[in-house]
């Protein structure tokens, strides 16, 4: 199995690159952000619970996303592999994921960390906001998403570095070029 985490700050291109990666490597794609947006659109109880937090750029609770991940994992155990996009976003989530993978006898192949300087990220997200319709692609929410990233998500990098799982990838350039960078790393794992 090929089990990958695509890591990176908001706007790094995780969603875009995931679409190419899942296709090429036939992976089961798990984007907690996408699943939560679907819940909001469907106006489920969970959707209503997280709507405000997401539109303001905050993080939803570790328990909520853990439940989403466990459902997806357990339903797709025969898959060639998993691609996690936007998860884990806290060290607690990384620990939960370790436990869950152990429970289902799955092992993490690697963490690909897309590296993009912050000024480019904000530009990209504001551009995306013009067409994405995402409630959190506005300047105030973007600022808060970065604060959350710095405070809670960045420490996840050190967690995986200590385990020898971290693989930085240059996330600046044209989309196909970045995809090539990612594939090179994956094919050497
Ligand atoms: P994304 O589509 O990955 O940019 O996620 C959009 C929003 O969904 C984030 O800003 C958070 O509010 C929420 N979210 C997505 N994944 C997580 C997660 N792993 N932990 C907490 N909140 C999350």
Coordinates of N, CA and C and ligand atoms in Angstrom, one line a residue:
X1 N 0.8 -1.2 0.0 CA 0.0 0.0 0.0 C 0.9 1.3 0.0
X2 N 0.3 2.3 -0.7 CA 1.0 3.6 -0.7 C 0.2 4.5 0.1
X3 N 0.6 4.9 1.3 CA -0.2 5.8 2.1 C 0.6 7.1 2.4
X4 N 0.0 8.1 1.8 CA 0.7 9.4 1.8 C -0.1 10.5 2.5
X5 N 0.6 11.4 3.1 CA 0.0 12.6 3.6 C 0.6 13.8 2.8
X6 N -0.3 14.6 2.2 CA 0.1 15.8 1.5 C -0.1 16.9 2.5
X7 N 1.1 17.5 2.9 CA 1.1 18.5 4.0 C 1.5 19.9 3.4
X8 N 1.0 20.9 4.0 CA 1.4 22.2 3.5 C 0.5 23.3 4.1
X9 N 0.9 24.6 4.1 CA 0.1 25.6 4.6 C -1.1 25.9 3.7
X10 N -2.1 26.6 4.2 CA -3.3 26.9 3.4 C -2.8 27.6 2.1
X11 N -3.4 27.1 1.0 CA -3.1 27.7 -0.3 C -1.8 27.2 -1.0
X12 N -1.2 26.1 -0.4 CA 0.0 25.6 -1.0 C -0.2 24.8 -2.2
X13 N -1.5 24.4 -2.5 CA -1.8 23.6 -3.7 C -2.0 22.2 -3.4
X14 N -2.4 21.9 -2.2 CA -2.6 20.5 -1.8 C -3.8 19.9 -2.6
X15 N -4.9 20.6 -2.7 CA -6.1 20.1 -3.3 C -5.8 19.9 -4.8
X16 N -5.1 20.8 -5.5 CA -4.8 20.7 -6.9 C -3.9 19.5 -7.2
X17 N -2.8 19.4 -6.4 CA -1.9 18.3 -6.6 C -2.5 16.9 -6.2
X18 N -3.4 16.9 -5.2 CA -4.1 15.7 -4.8 C -4.8 15.1 -6.0
X19 N -5.5 15.9 -6.8 CA -6.3 15.4 -7.9 C -5.4 14.6 -8.8
X20 N -4.2 15.1 -9.1 CA -3.3 14.4 -10.0 C -2.7 13.1 -9.3
X21 N -2.4 13.2 -8.1 CA -1.8 12.1 -7.3 C -2.7 10.9 -7.2
X22 N -4.0 11.3 -6.8 CA -4.9 10.2 -6.6 C -5.2 9.4 -7.9
X23 N -5.2 10.1 -9.0 CA -5.4 9.5 -10.3 C -4.2 8.6 -10.7
X24 N -3.0 9.2 -10.6 CA -1.8 8.4 -11.0 C -1.6 7.2 -10.1
X25 N -1.8 7.3 -8.8 CA -1.4 6.2 -7.9 C -2.7 5.4 -7.5
X26 N -3.8 5.8 -8.0 CA -5.1 5.1 -7.7 C -5.4 5.0 -6.2
X27 N -5.2 6.2 -5.5 CA -5.4 6.3 -4.1 C -6.8 6.7 -3.6
X28 N -7.2 6.2 -2.5 CA -8.4 6.7 -1.9 C -8.1 8.1 -1.3
X29 N -8.8 9.1 -1.7 CA -8.5 10.5 -1.3 C -9.3 10.8 -0.1
X30 N -8.7 11.3 0.9 CA -9.4 11.8 2.1 C -9.0 13.2 2.4
X31 N -9.9 14.1 2.0 CA -9.7 15.6 2.4 C -10.8 15.9 3.4
X32 N -10.4 16.1 4.6 CA -11.3 16.5 5.7 C -12.0 17.8 5.4
X33 N -11.3 18.7 4.8 CA -11.9 20.0 4.4 C -13.1 19.8 3.4
X34 N -12.8 18.9 2.4 CA -13.8 18.7 1.4 C -15.1 18.0 2.0
X35 N -14.8 17.0 2.8 CA -15.9 16.3 3.4 C -16.7 17.2 4.3
X36 N -16.0 18.1 5.1 CA -16.8 19.0 5.9 C -17.6 20.0 5.1
X37 N -17.0 20.5 3.9 CA -17.8 21.4 3.1 C -19.0 20.7 2.5
X38 N -18.9 19.4 2.2 CA -20.1 18.6 1.7 C -21.1 18.5 2.8
X39 N -20.7 18.3 4.1 CA -21.6 18.3 5.2 C -22.4 19.6 5.4
X40 N -21.6 20.7 5.2 CA -22.2 22.0 5.3 C -23.3 22.2 4.2
X41 N -22.9 21.8 2.9 CA -23.8 22.0 1.8 C -25.1 21.2 2.0
X42 N -24.9 20.0 2.6 CA -26.1 19.1 2.8 C -26.9 19.5 4.0
X43 N -26.4 20.5 4.8 CA -27.0 21.0 6.0 C -27.3 19.9 7.0
X44 N -26.3 19.0 7.1 CA -26.4 18.0 8.2 C -26.2 18.6 9.5
X45 N -26.4 17.8 10.6 CA -26.1 18.3 11.9 C -24.7 18.6 12.1
X46 N -23.8 17.7 11.6 CA -22.4 18.0 11.6 C -22.0 19.3 10.9
X47 N -22.6 19.4 9.7 CA -22.4 20.6 8.9 C -22.7 21.9 9.6
X48 N -23.9 21.9 10.2 CA -24.3 23.1 11.0 C -23.4 23.4 12.1
X49 N -22.9 22.3 12.7 CA -22.0 22.4 13.9 C -20.7 23.1 13.5
X50 N -20.2 22.8 12.3 CA -18.8 23.3 11.9 C -18.8 24.5 11.0
X51 N -20.0 24.9 10.5 CA -20.1 25.9 9.5 C -19.4 27.3 9.9
X52 N -19.7 27.7 11.2 CA -19.2 29.0 11.6 C -17.7 28.9 11.8
X53 N -17.2 27.8 12.4 CA -15.8 27.7 12.6 C -15.0 27.7 11.3
X54 N -15.5 27.0 10.3 CA -14.8 26.9 9.0 C -14.8 28.3 8.3
X55 N -16.0 28.9 8.3 CA -16.0 30.2 7.6 C -15.1 31.3 8.2
X56 N -14.9 31.1 9.5 CA -14.0 32.1 10.2 C -12.5 31.7 10.1
X57 N -12.3 30.5 9.5 CA -10.9 30.0 9.4 C -10.3 29.3 10.6
X58 N -11.1 28.9 11.5 CA -10.7 28.1 12.7 C -10.6 26.6 12.4
X59 N -10.0 25.9 13.3 CA -10.0 24.4 13.2 C -11.1 23.8 13.9
X60 N -11.7 22.7 13.3 CA -12.8 22.0 14.0 C -12.1 21.0 14.9
X61 N -12.8 20.4 15.8 CA -12.2 19.6 16.9 C -11.5 18.3 16.3
X62 N -10.5 17.9 17.1 CA -9.8 16.7 16.7 C -10.7 15.5 16.7
X63 N -11.7 15.5 17.6 CA -12.6 14.3 17.7 C -13.5 14.2 16.4
X64 N -14.0 15.4 15.9 CA -14.8 15.4 14.7 C -14.1 14.9 13.5
X65 N -12.8 15.4 13.3 CA -12.1 14.9 12.1 C -11.7 13.5 12.3
X66 N -11.4 13.0 13.5 CA -11.0 11.6 13.7 C -12.1 10.7 13.3
X67 N -13.3 11.1 13.6 CA -14.5 10.2 13.2 C -14.6 10.1 11.7
X68 N -14.3 11.3 11.0 CA -14.4 11.3 9.5 C -13.3 10.3 9.0
X69 N -12.1 10.5 9.5 CA -11.0 9.7 9.0 C -11.3 8.2 9.3
X70 N -11.7 7.8 10.4 CA -11.9 6.4 10.7 C -13.0 5.8 9.8
X71 N -14.0 6.5 9.5 CA -15.1 6.0 8.6 C -14.5 5.7 7.2
X72 N -13.7 6.7 6.7 CA -13.1 6.6 5.4 C -12.1 5.4 5.3
X73 N -11.3 5.3 6.4 CA -10.3 4.3 6.4 C -10.9 2.9 6.4
X74 N -11.9 2.7 7.3 CA -12.5 1.4 7.6 C -13.3 1.0 6.3
X75 N -13.8 1.9 5.6 CA -14.6 1.6 4.4 C -13.8 1.3 3.2
X76 N -12.5 1.5 3.2 CA -11.6 1.4 2.0 C -10.4 0.6 2.3
X77 N -10.5 -0.4 3.1 CA -9.2 -1.2 3.5 C -8.6 -1.9 2.3
X78 N -9.4 -2.2 1.2 CA -8.8 -2.9 0.1 C -8.2 -2.0 -0.9
X79 N -8.2 -0.7 -0.6 CA -7.7 0.3 -1.6 C -6.2 0.1 -1.8
X80 N -5.6 0.5 -3.0 CA -4.2 0.5 -3.2 C -3.4 1.4 -2.2
X81 N -4.2 2.4 -1.6 CA -3.5 3.3 -0.7 C -4.4 4.5 -0.4
X82 N -3.9 5.3 0.5 CA -4.7 6.5 0.9 C -3.9 7.8 0.7
X83 N -4.6 8.8 0.4 CA -3.9 10.1 0.3 C -4.7 11.1 1.2
X84 N -4.0 11.5 2.2 CA -4.6 12.5 3.2 C -4.3 13.9 2.8
X85 N -5.3 14.7 2.6 CA -5.1 16.1 2.3 C -5.7 17.0 3.4
X86 N -4.9 17.7 4.1 CA -5.4 18.6 5.1 C -5.7 17.9 6.4
X87 N -5.0 16.7 6.6 CA -5.1 16.0 7.8 C -3.8 15.2 7.9
X88 N -3.1 15.2 9.0 CA -3.5 15.8 10.3 C -3.1 17.3 10.4
X89 N -3.8 18.1 11.1 CA -3.6 19.5 11.2 C -3.2 19.9 12.7
X90 N -3.1 18.9 13.6 CA -2.6 19.2 14.9 C -1.7 17.9 15.3
X91 N -0.9 18.1 16.3 CA 0.0 17.0 16.7 C -1.0 15.9 17.3
X92 N -2.0 16.3 18.0 CA -3.0 15.3 18.5 C -3.6 14.5 17.4
X93 N -3.9 15.1 16.3 CA -4.5 14.4 15.1 C -3.5 13.4 14.5
X94 N -2.2 13.8 14.5 CA -1.1 12.9 14.0 C -1.0 11.7 14.9
X95 N -1.1 11.9 16.2 CA -1.1 10.8 17.2 C -2.3 9.9 17.0
X96 N -3.5 10.5 16.8 CA -4.7 9.7 16.6 C -4.5 8.9 15.3
X97 N -4.0 9.5 14.2 CA -3.8 8.8 13.0 C -2.9 7.6 13.1
X98 N -1.8 7.8 13.9 CA -0.9 6.7 14.1 C -1.6 5.5 14.8
X99 N -2.4 5.8 15.8 CA -3.2 4.8 16.5 C -4.2 4.1 15.5
X100 N -4.8 4.9 14.7 CA -5.8 4.4 13.8 C -5.2 3.5 12.8
X101 N -4.1 3.9 12.2 CA -3.4 3.1 11.2 C -2.9 1.8 11.8
X102 N -2.4 1.8 13.0 CA -2.0 0.6 13.7 C -3.2 -0.3 13.9
X103 N -4.3 0.2 14.2 CA -5.6 -0.6 14.4 C -6.0 -1.3 13.2
X104 N -5.8 -0.6 12.0 CA -6.2 -1.2 10.7 C -5.0 -1.8 10.0
X105 N -3.9 -2.0 10.6 CA -2.7 -2.6 10.0 C -2.3 -1.9 8.7
X106 N -2.2 -0.6 8.8 CA -1.8 0.2 7.7 C -0.6 1.0 8.1
X107 N 0.4 1.1 7.2 CA 1.5 1.9 7.6 C 1.7 3.2 6.7
X108 N 2.2 4.2 7.3 CA 2.4 5.5 6.6 C 3.7 5.4 5.7
X109 N 3.5 5.6 4.4 CA 4.7 5.6 3.5 C 5.5 6.9 3.6
X110 N 4.8 8.0 3.7 CA 5.6 9.2 3.8 C 4.7 10.5 3.8
X111 N 5.3 11.6 4.3 CA 4.6 12.8 4.4 C 5.3 13.8 3.4
X112 N 4.6 14.3 2.4 CA 5.1 15.2 1.4 C 4.7 16.6 1.8
X113 N 5.7 17.4 2.1 CA 5.4 18.8 2.6 C 5.7 19.8 1.5
X114 N 4.6 20.4 1.0 CA 4.7 21.4 -0.1 C 5.2 22.7 0.5
X115 N 6.4 23.2 0.0 CA 6.9 24.4 0.6 C 6.7 25.6 -0.4
X116 N 6.0 26.6 0.2 CA 5.7 27.8 -0.6 C 5.8 29.0 0.3
X117 N 6.5 30.1 -0.1 CA 6.6 31.2 0.8 C 5.2 31.9 1.0
X118 N 5.1 32.6 2.2 CA 3.7 33.0 2.6 C 3.1 34.1 1.7
X119 N 4.0 35.0 1.1 CA 3.4 36.0 0.3 C 2.7 35.4 -1.0
X120 N 3.2 34.3 -1.4 CA 2.6 33.7 -2.6 C 1.3 33.0 -2.2
X121 N 1.3 32.5 -1.0 CA 0.1 31.8 -0.5 C -1.1 32.7 -0.4
X122 N -0.9 33.9 0.1 CA -2.0 34.8 0.3 C -2.6 35.2 -1.1
X123 N -1.6 35.5 -2.0 CA -2.0 35.9 -3.4 C -2.9 34.8 -4.0
X124 N -2.4 33.6 -3.9 CA -3.1 32.4 -4.5 C -4.5 32.3 -3.9
X125 N -4.6 32.4 -2.6 CA -5.9 32.2 -1.9 C -6.9 33.3 -2.3
X126 N -6.4 34.5 -2.4 CA -7.3 35.6 -2.8 C -7.8 35.4 -4.2
X127 N -6.9 35.0 -5.1 CA -7.3 34.7 -6.5 C -8.3 33.5 -6.5
X128 N -8.0 32.5 -5.7 CA -8.9 31.4 -5.7 C -10.3 31.8 -5.2
X129 N -10.3 32.7 -4.2 CA -11.6 33.2 -3.6 C -12.5 33.8 -4.6
X130 N -11.9 34.3 -5.7 CA -12.8 34.9 -6.8 C -13.6 33.9 -7.5
X131 N -13.1 32.6 -7.5 CA -13.9 31.6 -8.3 C -14.4 30.4 -7.4
X132 N -13.7 30.2 -6.2 CA -14.0 29.0 -5.5 C -15.4 29.0 -4.8
X133 N -15.8 30.2 -4.4 CA -17.1 30.3 -3.7 C -16.9 29.9 -2.2
X134 N -15.6 29.6 -1.8 CA -15.4 29.2 -0.5 C -15.6 30.3 0.5
X135 N -16.3 30.0 1.6 CA -16.6 31.1 2.6 C -15.4 31.5 3.3
X136 N -14.3 30.7 3.2 CA -13.1 31.1 4.0 C -12.0 31.6 3.2
X137 N -12.2 31.9 1.9 CA -11.2 32.5 1.0 C -11.4 34.0 1.0
X138 N -11.5 34.7 2.2 CA -11.5 36.1 2.2 C -10.4 36.5 3.2
X139 N -10.0 37.8 3.2 CA -8.8 38.2 3.8 C -8.8 37.9 5.3
X140 N -9.9 38.2 6.0 CA -10.0 37.9 7.5 C -9.8 36.5 7.8
X141 N -10.6 35.6 7.1 CA -10.5 34.2 7.4 C -9.1 33.6 7.0
X142 N -8.5 34.2 5.9 CA -7.2 33.7 5.5 C -6.2 34.0 6.6
X143 N -6.3 35.2 7.2 CA -5.4 35.6 8.3 C -5.5 34.6 9.4
X144 N -6.7 34.3 9.8 CA -6.9 33.4 10.9 C -6.4 32.0 10.6
X145 N -6.6 31.6 9.3 CA -6.1 30.2 8.9 C -4.6 30.1 9.1
X146 N -3.9 31.2 8.7 CA -2.5 31.2 8.9 C -2.1 31.2 10.4
X147 N -2.8 31.9 11.2 CA -2.5 31.9 12.6 C -2.7 30.5 13.2
X148 N -3.8 29.8 12.8 CA -4.0 28.5 13.2 C -2.9 27.5 12.7
X149 N -2.5 27.8 11.5 CA -1.5 27.0 10.9 C -0.2 27.1 11.7
X150 N 0.2 28.3 11.9 CA 1.5 28.6 12.7 C 1.5 28.0 14.0
X151 N 0.3 28.2 14.7 CA 0.3 27.7 16.1 C 0.0 26.2 16.3
X152 N -0.8 25.7 15.5 CA -1.3 24.3 15.7 C -0.8 23.3 14.7
X153 N -0.6 23.7 13.4 CA -0.3 22.7 12.4 C 1.2 22.6 12.1
X154 N 1.9 23.7 12.2 CA 3.3 23.6 11.9 C 4.1 22.6 12.8
X155 N 3.7 22.5 14.1 CA 4.4 21.5 14.9 C 4.3 20.1 14.4
X156 N 3.3 19.8 13.5 CA 3.1 18.5 13.0 C 4.4 18.1 12.1
X157 N 5.0 19.1 11.5 CA 6.2 18.9 10.7 C 7.3 18.2 11.5
X158 N 7.5 18.8 12.7 CA 8.6 18.3 13.6 C 8.2 16.8 14.1
X159 N 7.0 16.6 14.3 CA 6.5 15.3 14.7 C 6.9 14.2 13.6
X160 N 6.7 14.5 12.4 CA 7.0 13.5 11.3 C 8.5 13.5 11.0
X161 N 9.2 14.7 11.2 CA 10.6 14.7 10.9 C 11.3 13.8 11.9
X162 N 10.9 13.9 13.2 CA 11.5 13.0 14.2 C 11.3 11.5 13.9
X163 N 10.2 11.2 13.2 CA 10.0 9.8 12.8 C 10.7 9.4 11.5
X164 N 11.3 10.4 10.9 CA 12.0 10.1 9.6 C 11.1 10.0 8.4
X165 N 9.9 10.6 8.6 CA 8.8 10.4 7.5 C 8.7 11.6 6.6
X166 N 9.4 12.7 6.9 CA 9.1 14.0 6.3 C 9.9 14.2 5.0
X167 N 9.2 14.6 3.9 CA 9.9 14.8 2.6 C 9.5 16.2 2.1
X168 N 10.3 17.2 2.2 CA 10.0 18.5 1.7 C 10.0 18.5 0.2
X169 N 9.0 19.2 -0.4 CA 9.0 19.3 -1.9 C 8.7 20.8 -2.3
X170 N 9.5 21.2 -3.3 CA 9.3 22.6 -3.7 C 7.9 22.8 -4.3
X171 N 7.1 23.7 -3.7 CA 5.8 23.9 -4.2 C 5.6 25.2 -5.0
X172 N 6.7 25.8 -5.5 CA 6.7 27.0 -6.3 C 6.9 26.6 -7.7
X173 N 6.1 27.2 -8.6 CA 6.3 26.9 -10.1 C 5.0 26.5 -10.7
X174 N 5.1 26.0 -11.9 CA 3.9 25.6 -12.6 C 3.4 24.3 -12.0
X175 N 2.1 24.1 -12.2 CA 1.4 22.9 -11.6 C 2.0 21.6 -12.0
X176 N 2.3 21.4 -13.4 CA 2.9 20.1 -13.8 C 4.3 19.9 -13.2
X177 N 5.0 21.0 -13.1 CA 6.4 20.9 -12.6 C 6.4 20.5 -11.1
X178 N 5.4 21.0 -10.3 CA 5.3 20.6 -8.9 C 4.9 19.2 -8.8
X179 N 4.0 18.8 -9.7 CA 3.5 17.4 -9.7 C 4.7 16.5 -10.0
X180 N 5.6 16.9 -10.9 CA 6.8 16.1 -11.2 C 7.7 15.9 -10.0
X181 N 7.8 17.1 -9.2 CA 8.6 17.0 -8.0 C 8.1 16.0 -7.0
X182 N 6.7 16.0 -6.9 CA 6.1 15.1 -5.9 C 6.3 13.7 -6.4
X183 N 6.1 13.4 -7.6 CA 6.2 12.0 -8.1 C 7.6 11.5 -8.0
X184 N 8.6 12.4 -8.2 CA 10.0 11.9 -8.0 C 10.2 11.4 -6.6
X185 N 9.7 12.2 -5.6 CA 9.9 11.8 -4.2 C 9.1 10.5 -3.9
X186 N 7.9 10.4 -4.4 CA 7.1 9.2 -4.1 C 7.7 8.0 -4.7
X187 N 8.2 8.1 -5.9 CA 8.8 6.9 -6.6 C 10.1 6.5 -5.9
X188 N 10.7 7.3 -5.1 CA 11.9 6.9 -4.4 C 11.6 6.5 -3.0
X189 N 10.3 6.5 -2.6 CA 10.0 6.1 -1.2 C 10.2 4.6 -0.9
Ligands
LIG1 P1 -9.1 22.7 3.7 O1 -10.0 22.4 2.6 O2 -8.1 21.6 4.0 O3 -8.3 24.0 3.4 O4 -9.9 22.9 5.0 C1 -10.9 23.9 5.1 C2 -11.3 24.1 6.6 O5 -11.8 22.9 7.1 C3 -10.1 24.4 7.5 O6 -9.7 25.8 7.5 C4 -10.7 24.0 8.9 O7 -11.7 24.9 9.3 C5 -11.5 22.7 8.5 N1 -10.6 21.5 8.5 C6 -10.2 20.8 7.5 N2 -9.4 19.7 7.9 C7 -9.3 19.9 9.2 C8 -8.6 19.2 10.2 N3 -7.8 18.1 9.9 N4 -8.6 19.6 11.5 C9 -9.4 20.7 11.8 N5 -10.1 21.4 10.9 C10 -10.0 21.0 9.6

